[in-house]
Coordinates of C-alpha atoms in Angstrom, one line a residue:
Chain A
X1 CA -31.5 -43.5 38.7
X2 CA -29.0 -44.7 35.9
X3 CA -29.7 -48.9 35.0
X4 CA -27.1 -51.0 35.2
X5 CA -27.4 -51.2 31.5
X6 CA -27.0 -47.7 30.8
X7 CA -24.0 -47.6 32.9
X8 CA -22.9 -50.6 30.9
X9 CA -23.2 -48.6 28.3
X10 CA -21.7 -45.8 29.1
X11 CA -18.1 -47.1 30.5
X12 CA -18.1 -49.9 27.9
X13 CA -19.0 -48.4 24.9
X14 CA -16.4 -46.9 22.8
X15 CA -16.1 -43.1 21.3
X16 CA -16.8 -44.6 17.8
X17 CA -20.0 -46.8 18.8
X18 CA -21.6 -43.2 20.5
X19 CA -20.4 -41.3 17.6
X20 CA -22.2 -43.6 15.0
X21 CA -25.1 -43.7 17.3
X22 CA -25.6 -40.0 17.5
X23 CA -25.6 -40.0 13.8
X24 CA -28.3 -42.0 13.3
X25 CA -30.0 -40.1 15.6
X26 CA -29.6 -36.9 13.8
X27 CA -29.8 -38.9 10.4
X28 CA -33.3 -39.8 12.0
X29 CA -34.0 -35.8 12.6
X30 CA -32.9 -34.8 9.3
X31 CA -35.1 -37.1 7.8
X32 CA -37.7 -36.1 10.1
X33 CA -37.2 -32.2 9.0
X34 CA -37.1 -32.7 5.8
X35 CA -40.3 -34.7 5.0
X36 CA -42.2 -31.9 7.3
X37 CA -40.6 -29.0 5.6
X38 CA -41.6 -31.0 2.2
X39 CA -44.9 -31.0 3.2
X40 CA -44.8 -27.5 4.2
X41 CA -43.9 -27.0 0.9
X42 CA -46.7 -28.6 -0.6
X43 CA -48.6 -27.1 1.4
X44 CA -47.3 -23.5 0.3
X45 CA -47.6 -24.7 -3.4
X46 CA -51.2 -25.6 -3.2
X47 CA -51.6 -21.9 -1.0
X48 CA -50.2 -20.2 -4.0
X49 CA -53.3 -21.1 -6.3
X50 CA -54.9 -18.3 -5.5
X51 CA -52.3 -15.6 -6.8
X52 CA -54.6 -13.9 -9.3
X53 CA -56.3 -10.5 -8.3
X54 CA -59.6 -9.8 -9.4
X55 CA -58.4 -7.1 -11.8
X56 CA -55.7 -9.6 -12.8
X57 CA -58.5 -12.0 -13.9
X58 CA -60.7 -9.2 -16.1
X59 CA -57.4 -8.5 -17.8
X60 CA -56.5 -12.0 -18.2
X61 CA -60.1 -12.9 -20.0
X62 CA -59.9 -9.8 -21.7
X63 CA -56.8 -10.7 -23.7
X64 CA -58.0 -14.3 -24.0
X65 CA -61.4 -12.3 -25.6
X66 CA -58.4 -10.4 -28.1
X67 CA -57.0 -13.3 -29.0
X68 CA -60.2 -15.3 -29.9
X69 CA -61.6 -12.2 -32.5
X70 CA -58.1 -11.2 -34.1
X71 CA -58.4 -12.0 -37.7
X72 CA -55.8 -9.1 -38.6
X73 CA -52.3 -8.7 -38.8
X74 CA -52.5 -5.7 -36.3
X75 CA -55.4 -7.2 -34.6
X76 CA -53.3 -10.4 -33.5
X77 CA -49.8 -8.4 -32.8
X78 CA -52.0 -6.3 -30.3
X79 CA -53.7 -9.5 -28.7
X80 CA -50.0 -11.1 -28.5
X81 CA -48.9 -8.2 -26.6
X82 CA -52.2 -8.4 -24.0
X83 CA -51.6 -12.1 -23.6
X84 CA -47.7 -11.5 -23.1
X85 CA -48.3 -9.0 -20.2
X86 CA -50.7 -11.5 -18.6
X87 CA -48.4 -14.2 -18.5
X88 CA -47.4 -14.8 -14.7
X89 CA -44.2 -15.6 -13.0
X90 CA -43.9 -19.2 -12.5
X91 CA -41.7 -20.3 -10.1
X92 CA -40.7 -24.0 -9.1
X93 CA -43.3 -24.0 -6.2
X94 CA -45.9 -22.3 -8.5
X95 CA -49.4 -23.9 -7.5
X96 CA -50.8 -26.2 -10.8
X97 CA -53.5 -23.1 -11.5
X98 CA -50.4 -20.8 -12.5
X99 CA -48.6 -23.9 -14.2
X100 CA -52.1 -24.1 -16.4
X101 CA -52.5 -20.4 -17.3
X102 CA -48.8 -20.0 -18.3
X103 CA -48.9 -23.1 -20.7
X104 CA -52.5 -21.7 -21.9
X105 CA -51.3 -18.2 -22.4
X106 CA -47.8 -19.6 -24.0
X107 CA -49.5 -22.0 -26.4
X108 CA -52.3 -19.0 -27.6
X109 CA -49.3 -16.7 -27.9
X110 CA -46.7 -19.6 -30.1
X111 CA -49.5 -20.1 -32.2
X112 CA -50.4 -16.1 -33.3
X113 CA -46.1 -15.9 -33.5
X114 CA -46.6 -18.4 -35.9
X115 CA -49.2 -17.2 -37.9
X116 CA -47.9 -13.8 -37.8
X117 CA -44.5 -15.4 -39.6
X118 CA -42.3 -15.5 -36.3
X119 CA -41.7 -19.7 -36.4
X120 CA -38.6 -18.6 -34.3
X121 CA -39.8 -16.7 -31.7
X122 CA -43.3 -18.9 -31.8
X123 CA -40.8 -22.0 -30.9
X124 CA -39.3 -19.8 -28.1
X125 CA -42.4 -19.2 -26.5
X126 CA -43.6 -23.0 -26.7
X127 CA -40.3 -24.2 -25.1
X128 CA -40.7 -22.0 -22.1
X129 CA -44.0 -23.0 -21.9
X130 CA -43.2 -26.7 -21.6
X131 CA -40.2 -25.9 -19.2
X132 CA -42.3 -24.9 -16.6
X133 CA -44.0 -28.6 -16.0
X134 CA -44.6 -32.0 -17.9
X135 CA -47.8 -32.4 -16.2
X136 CA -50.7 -34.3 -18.3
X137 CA -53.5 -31.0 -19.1
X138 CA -54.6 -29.5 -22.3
X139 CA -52.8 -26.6 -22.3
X140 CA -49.3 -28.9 -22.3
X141 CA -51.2 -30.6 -25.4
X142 CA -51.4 -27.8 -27.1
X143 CA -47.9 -26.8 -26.1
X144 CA -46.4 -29.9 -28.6
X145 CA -49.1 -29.1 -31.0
X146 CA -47.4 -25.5 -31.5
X147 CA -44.0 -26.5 -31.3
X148 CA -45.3 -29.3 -33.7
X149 CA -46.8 -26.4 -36.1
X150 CA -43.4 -24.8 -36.1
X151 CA -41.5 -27.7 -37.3
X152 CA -43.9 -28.0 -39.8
X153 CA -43.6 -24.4 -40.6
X154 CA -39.2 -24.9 -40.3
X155 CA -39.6 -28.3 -42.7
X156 CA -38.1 -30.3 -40.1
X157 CA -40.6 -33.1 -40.2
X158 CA -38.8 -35.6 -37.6
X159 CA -38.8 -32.9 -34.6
X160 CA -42.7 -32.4 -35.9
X161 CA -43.5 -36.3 -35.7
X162 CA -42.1 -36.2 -32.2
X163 CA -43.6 -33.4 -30.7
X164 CA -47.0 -34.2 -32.6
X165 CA -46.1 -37.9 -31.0
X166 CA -45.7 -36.4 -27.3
X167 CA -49.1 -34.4 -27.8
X168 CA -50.8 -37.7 -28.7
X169 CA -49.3 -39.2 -25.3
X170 CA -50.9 -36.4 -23.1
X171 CA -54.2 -36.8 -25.1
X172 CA -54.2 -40.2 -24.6
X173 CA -53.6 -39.9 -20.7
X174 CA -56.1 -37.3 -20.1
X175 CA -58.3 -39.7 -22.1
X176 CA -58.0 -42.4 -20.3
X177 CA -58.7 -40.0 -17.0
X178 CA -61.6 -39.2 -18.8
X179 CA -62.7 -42.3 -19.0
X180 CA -61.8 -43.7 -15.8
X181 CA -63.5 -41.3 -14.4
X182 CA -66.9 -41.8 -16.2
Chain B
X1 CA 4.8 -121.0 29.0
X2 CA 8.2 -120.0 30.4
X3 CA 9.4 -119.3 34.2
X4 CA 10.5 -115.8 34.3
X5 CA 11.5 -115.8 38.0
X6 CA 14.4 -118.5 37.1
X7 CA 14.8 -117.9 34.1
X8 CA 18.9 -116.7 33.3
X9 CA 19.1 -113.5 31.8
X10 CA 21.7 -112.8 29.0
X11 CA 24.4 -110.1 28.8
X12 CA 22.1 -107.8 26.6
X13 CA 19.3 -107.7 28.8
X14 CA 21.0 -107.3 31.6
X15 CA 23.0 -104.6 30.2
X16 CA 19.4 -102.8 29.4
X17 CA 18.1 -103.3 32.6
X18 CA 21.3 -101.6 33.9
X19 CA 20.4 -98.4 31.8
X20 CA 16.9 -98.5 32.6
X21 CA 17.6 -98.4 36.0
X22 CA 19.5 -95.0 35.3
X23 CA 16.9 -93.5 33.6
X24 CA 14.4 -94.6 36.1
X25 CA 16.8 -92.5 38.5
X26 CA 16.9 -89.2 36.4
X27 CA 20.2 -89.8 34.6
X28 CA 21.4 -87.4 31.7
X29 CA 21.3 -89.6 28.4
X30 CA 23.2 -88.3 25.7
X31 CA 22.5 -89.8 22.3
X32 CA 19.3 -91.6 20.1
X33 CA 16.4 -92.4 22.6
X34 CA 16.6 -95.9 23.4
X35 CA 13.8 -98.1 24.1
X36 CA 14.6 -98.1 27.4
X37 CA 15.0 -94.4 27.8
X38 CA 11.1 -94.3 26.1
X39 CA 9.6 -97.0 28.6
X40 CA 11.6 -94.5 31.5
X41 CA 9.8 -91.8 30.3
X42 CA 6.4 -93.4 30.5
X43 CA 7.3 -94.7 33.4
X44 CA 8.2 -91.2 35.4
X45 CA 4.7 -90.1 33.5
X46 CA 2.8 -92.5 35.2
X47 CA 4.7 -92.1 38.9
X48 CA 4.0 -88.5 38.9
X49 CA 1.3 -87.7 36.3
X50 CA 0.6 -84.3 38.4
X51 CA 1.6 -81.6 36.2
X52 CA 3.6 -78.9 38.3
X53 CA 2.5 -75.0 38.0
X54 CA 5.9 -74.5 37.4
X55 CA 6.2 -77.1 34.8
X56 CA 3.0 -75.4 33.5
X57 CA 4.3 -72.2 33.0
X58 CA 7.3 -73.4 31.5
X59 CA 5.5 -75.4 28.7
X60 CA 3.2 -72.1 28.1
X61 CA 6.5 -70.3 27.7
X62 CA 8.0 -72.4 24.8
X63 CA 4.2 -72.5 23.1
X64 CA 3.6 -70.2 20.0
X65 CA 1.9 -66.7 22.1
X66 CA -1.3 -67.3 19.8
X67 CA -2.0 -71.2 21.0
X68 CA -2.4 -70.2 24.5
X69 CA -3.9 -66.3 24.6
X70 CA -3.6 -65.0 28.1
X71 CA -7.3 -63.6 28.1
X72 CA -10.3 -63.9 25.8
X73 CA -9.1 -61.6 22.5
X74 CA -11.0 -58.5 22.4
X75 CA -13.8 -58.1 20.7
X76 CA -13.4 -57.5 16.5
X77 CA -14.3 -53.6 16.0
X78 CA -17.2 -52.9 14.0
X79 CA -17.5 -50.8 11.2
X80 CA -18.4 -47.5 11.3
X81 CA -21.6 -47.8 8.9
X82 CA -22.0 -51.1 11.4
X83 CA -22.5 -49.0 14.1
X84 CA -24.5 -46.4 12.1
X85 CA -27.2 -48.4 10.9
X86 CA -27.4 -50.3 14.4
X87 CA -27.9 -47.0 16.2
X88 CA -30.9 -46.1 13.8
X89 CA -32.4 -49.8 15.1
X90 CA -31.4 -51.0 11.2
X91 CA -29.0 -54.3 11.7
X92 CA -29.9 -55.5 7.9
X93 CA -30.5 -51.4 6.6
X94 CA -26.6 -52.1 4.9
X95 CA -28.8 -55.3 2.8
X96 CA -31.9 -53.6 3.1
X97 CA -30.9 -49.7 1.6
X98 CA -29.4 -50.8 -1.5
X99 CA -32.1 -53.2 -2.2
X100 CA -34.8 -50.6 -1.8
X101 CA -32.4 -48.2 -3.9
X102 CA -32.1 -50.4 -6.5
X103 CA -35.7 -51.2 -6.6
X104 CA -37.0 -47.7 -6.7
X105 CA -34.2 -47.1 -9.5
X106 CA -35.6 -49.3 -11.7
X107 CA -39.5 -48.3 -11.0
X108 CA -38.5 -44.3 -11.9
X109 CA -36.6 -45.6 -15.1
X110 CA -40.0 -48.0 -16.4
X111 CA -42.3 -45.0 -15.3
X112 CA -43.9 -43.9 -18.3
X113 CA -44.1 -39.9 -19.8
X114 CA -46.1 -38.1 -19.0
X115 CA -46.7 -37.3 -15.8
X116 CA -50.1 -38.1 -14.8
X117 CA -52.8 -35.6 -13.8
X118 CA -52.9 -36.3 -10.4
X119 CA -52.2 -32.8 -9.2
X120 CA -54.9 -31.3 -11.7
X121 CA -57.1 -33.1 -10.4
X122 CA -56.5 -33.3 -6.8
X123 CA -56.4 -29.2 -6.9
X124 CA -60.0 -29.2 -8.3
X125 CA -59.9 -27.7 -11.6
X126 CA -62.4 -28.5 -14.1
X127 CA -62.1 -31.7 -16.2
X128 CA -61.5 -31.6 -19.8
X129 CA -64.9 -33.0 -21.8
X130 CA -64.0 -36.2 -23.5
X131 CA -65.7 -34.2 -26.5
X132 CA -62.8 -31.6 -26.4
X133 CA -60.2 -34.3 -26.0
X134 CA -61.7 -35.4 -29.2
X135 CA -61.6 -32.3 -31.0
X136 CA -57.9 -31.9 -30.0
X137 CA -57.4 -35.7 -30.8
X138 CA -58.3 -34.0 -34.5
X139 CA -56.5 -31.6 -34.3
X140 CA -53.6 -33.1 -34.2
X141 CA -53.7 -34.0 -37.8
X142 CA -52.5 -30.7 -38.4
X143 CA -55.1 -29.4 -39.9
X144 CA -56.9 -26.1 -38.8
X145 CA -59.3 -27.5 -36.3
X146 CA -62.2 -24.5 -35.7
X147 CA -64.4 -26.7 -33.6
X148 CA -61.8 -27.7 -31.6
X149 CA -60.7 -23.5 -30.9
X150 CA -64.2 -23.4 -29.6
X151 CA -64.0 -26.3 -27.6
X152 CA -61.2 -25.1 -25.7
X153 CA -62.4 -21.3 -25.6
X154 CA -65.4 -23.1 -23.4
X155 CA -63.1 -25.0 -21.6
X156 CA -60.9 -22.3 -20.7
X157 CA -63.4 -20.4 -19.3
X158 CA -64.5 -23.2 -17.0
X159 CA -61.1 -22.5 -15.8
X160 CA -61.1 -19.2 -14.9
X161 CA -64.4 -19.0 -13.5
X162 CA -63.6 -22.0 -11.2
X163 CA -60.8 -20.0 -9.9
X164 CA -62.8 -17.0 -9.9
X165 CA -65.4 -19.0 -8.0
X166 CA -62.4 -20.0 -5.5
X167 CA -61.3 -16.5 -4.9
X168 CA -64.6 -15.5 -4.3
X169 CA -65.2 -17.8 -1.3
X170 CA -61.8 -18.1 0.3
X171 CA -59.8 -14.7 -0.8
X172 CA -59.5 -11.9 0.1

């Protein structure tokens, strides 16, 4: 049984008062939606941590291994080609395991360009690398640090200050996680 | 004090009395209002103070439409954000929304880079050692920093075996 208020309603209000009303309404839904399906997505981002197959993770230690005993020209060219092939797809829901081996793997390989005499393509690497997220670990450290390298390596001493300056600033905060922690 | 009732009148009031009396009896009177034609006037007032519904409505007539509206005026129209934000249950979201805007505006500018390691953390991987944080503090002299490549070859194989360790109770 309609109230006498909803009949009020109904014959007194005009088309524009139910028209703003239903938007609100669906405003409300939207909003609703969207903070579940953001969620969801969250959800889906920490489920894609574990994208690594077991043969994926020999391989992946294996070229770390390559990378830690190359003293040679040859010796570092072939572990830059074993720690390229490693290096995953990283997409903007990629979980923050994926974000860290990318920046790991990008750092290690910026740094062997560089000492193999490729400053260009070692910057390259280090800017993808630090594309990917601006989230405080290591490996984003070590990102500036390389990029600082090349700068270094290029003379241009006020683009090394500043990246040398943003590696200080992710020290610093995983220091004082560190620390808070303790 | 004097005796009106024998008193003599003189031409002058006599003649005003005259005109009175023709006012009093609804004569036309063509010409500046005379005293006499005023005190008529209040005088028919006060004989017949009952105003007529005819007389009403033709005083309404001459009156400016606006003085005498002939219902209540409907009621202003509202906005359509008005409406918008009152159907969501929000009558102060039109202060309330730029405010909170404004406010979370100015928070995101003062934030400080970088990020923080929230999400590391919160997804479990291992801590860096405040000794390697050291070591890469030193390293970023620029010089070659050998204990610090050992530090992190450690650390980095925390990492993987943690994942390793996660894959090997939840995967597949």
């Amino acid at each position: 049984m309609r109230s006498v208020r909803s009949v009020r309603l109904g014959v007194l209000k005009p088309r524009g008062f139910r028209l703003a009303h239903a938007c609100g309404l669906v405003t409300l839904l939207v909003g609703l939606i969207s903070s579940c399906s953001r969620e969801a997505a969250t959800e889906s981002a920490s489920a894609q941590q574990d994208t690594l197959q077991p043969a994926e993770m020999t391989r992946l230690k294996a070229a770390h291994l390559m990378a830690d005993v190359a003293r040679t020209d040859r010796e570092r060219d072939a572990a830059i080609s074993a720690l390229r092939a490693e290096l995953p797809e990283v997409s903007p829901a990629a979980g923050v395991e994926l974000v860290w081996l990318f920046q790991d793997l990008s750092s290690r390989i910026s740094s062997l360009e560089l000492l193999q005499g490729r400053p260009d393509e070692a910057l390259r690497v280090a800017e993808a690398g630090l594309s990917v997220s601006k989230t405080a670990s290591v490996p984003l450290s070590n990102l500036y640090i390389a990029k600082a390298r090349v700068f270094e390596r290029l003379a241009k001493k006020n683009e090394a200050a500043e990246a040398y300056y943003q590696a200080l600033l992710v020290n610093e905060q995983l220091m004082r996680d560190a620390l808070e922690d303790e | 004090m004097p005796d009106l009732d024998n008193e003599e009148f003189s031409p002058e009031e006599l003649a005003e009395a005259a005109e009175l009396a023709r006012d009093l009896e609804g004569g036309s009177h063509v010409g500046e209002a005379s005293p006499a034609l005023e005190a008529a006037a209040l005088l028919r007032v006060s004989q017949n103070p009952v105003l007529t519904e005819a007389r009403f409505q033709e005083l309404r007539a001459e009156l400016p439409t606006r003085a005498v509206p002939e219902k209540s005026e409907p009621r202003r129209a509202r906005s359509f954000w008005d409406l918008f934000f009152s159907g969501l249950g929000l009558r102060w979201t039109g202060f309330l929304v730029p405010t909170a805007l404004l406010i979370f505006v100015v928070v995101r500018s003062v934030g400080v880079a970088p990020e923080p390691a929230l999400s590391q953390r919160d997804v479990g991987l291992p801590k860096p050692s405040l000794a390697l944080l050291k070591a890469q503090a030193r390293a970023l002299s620029g010089a070659e920093a050998p204990e610090y490549e050992a530090q992190m070859a450690a650390y980095r194989g925390q990492v993987l075996a943690s994942l390793e360790g996660r894959r090997t109770r939840g995967g597949p």
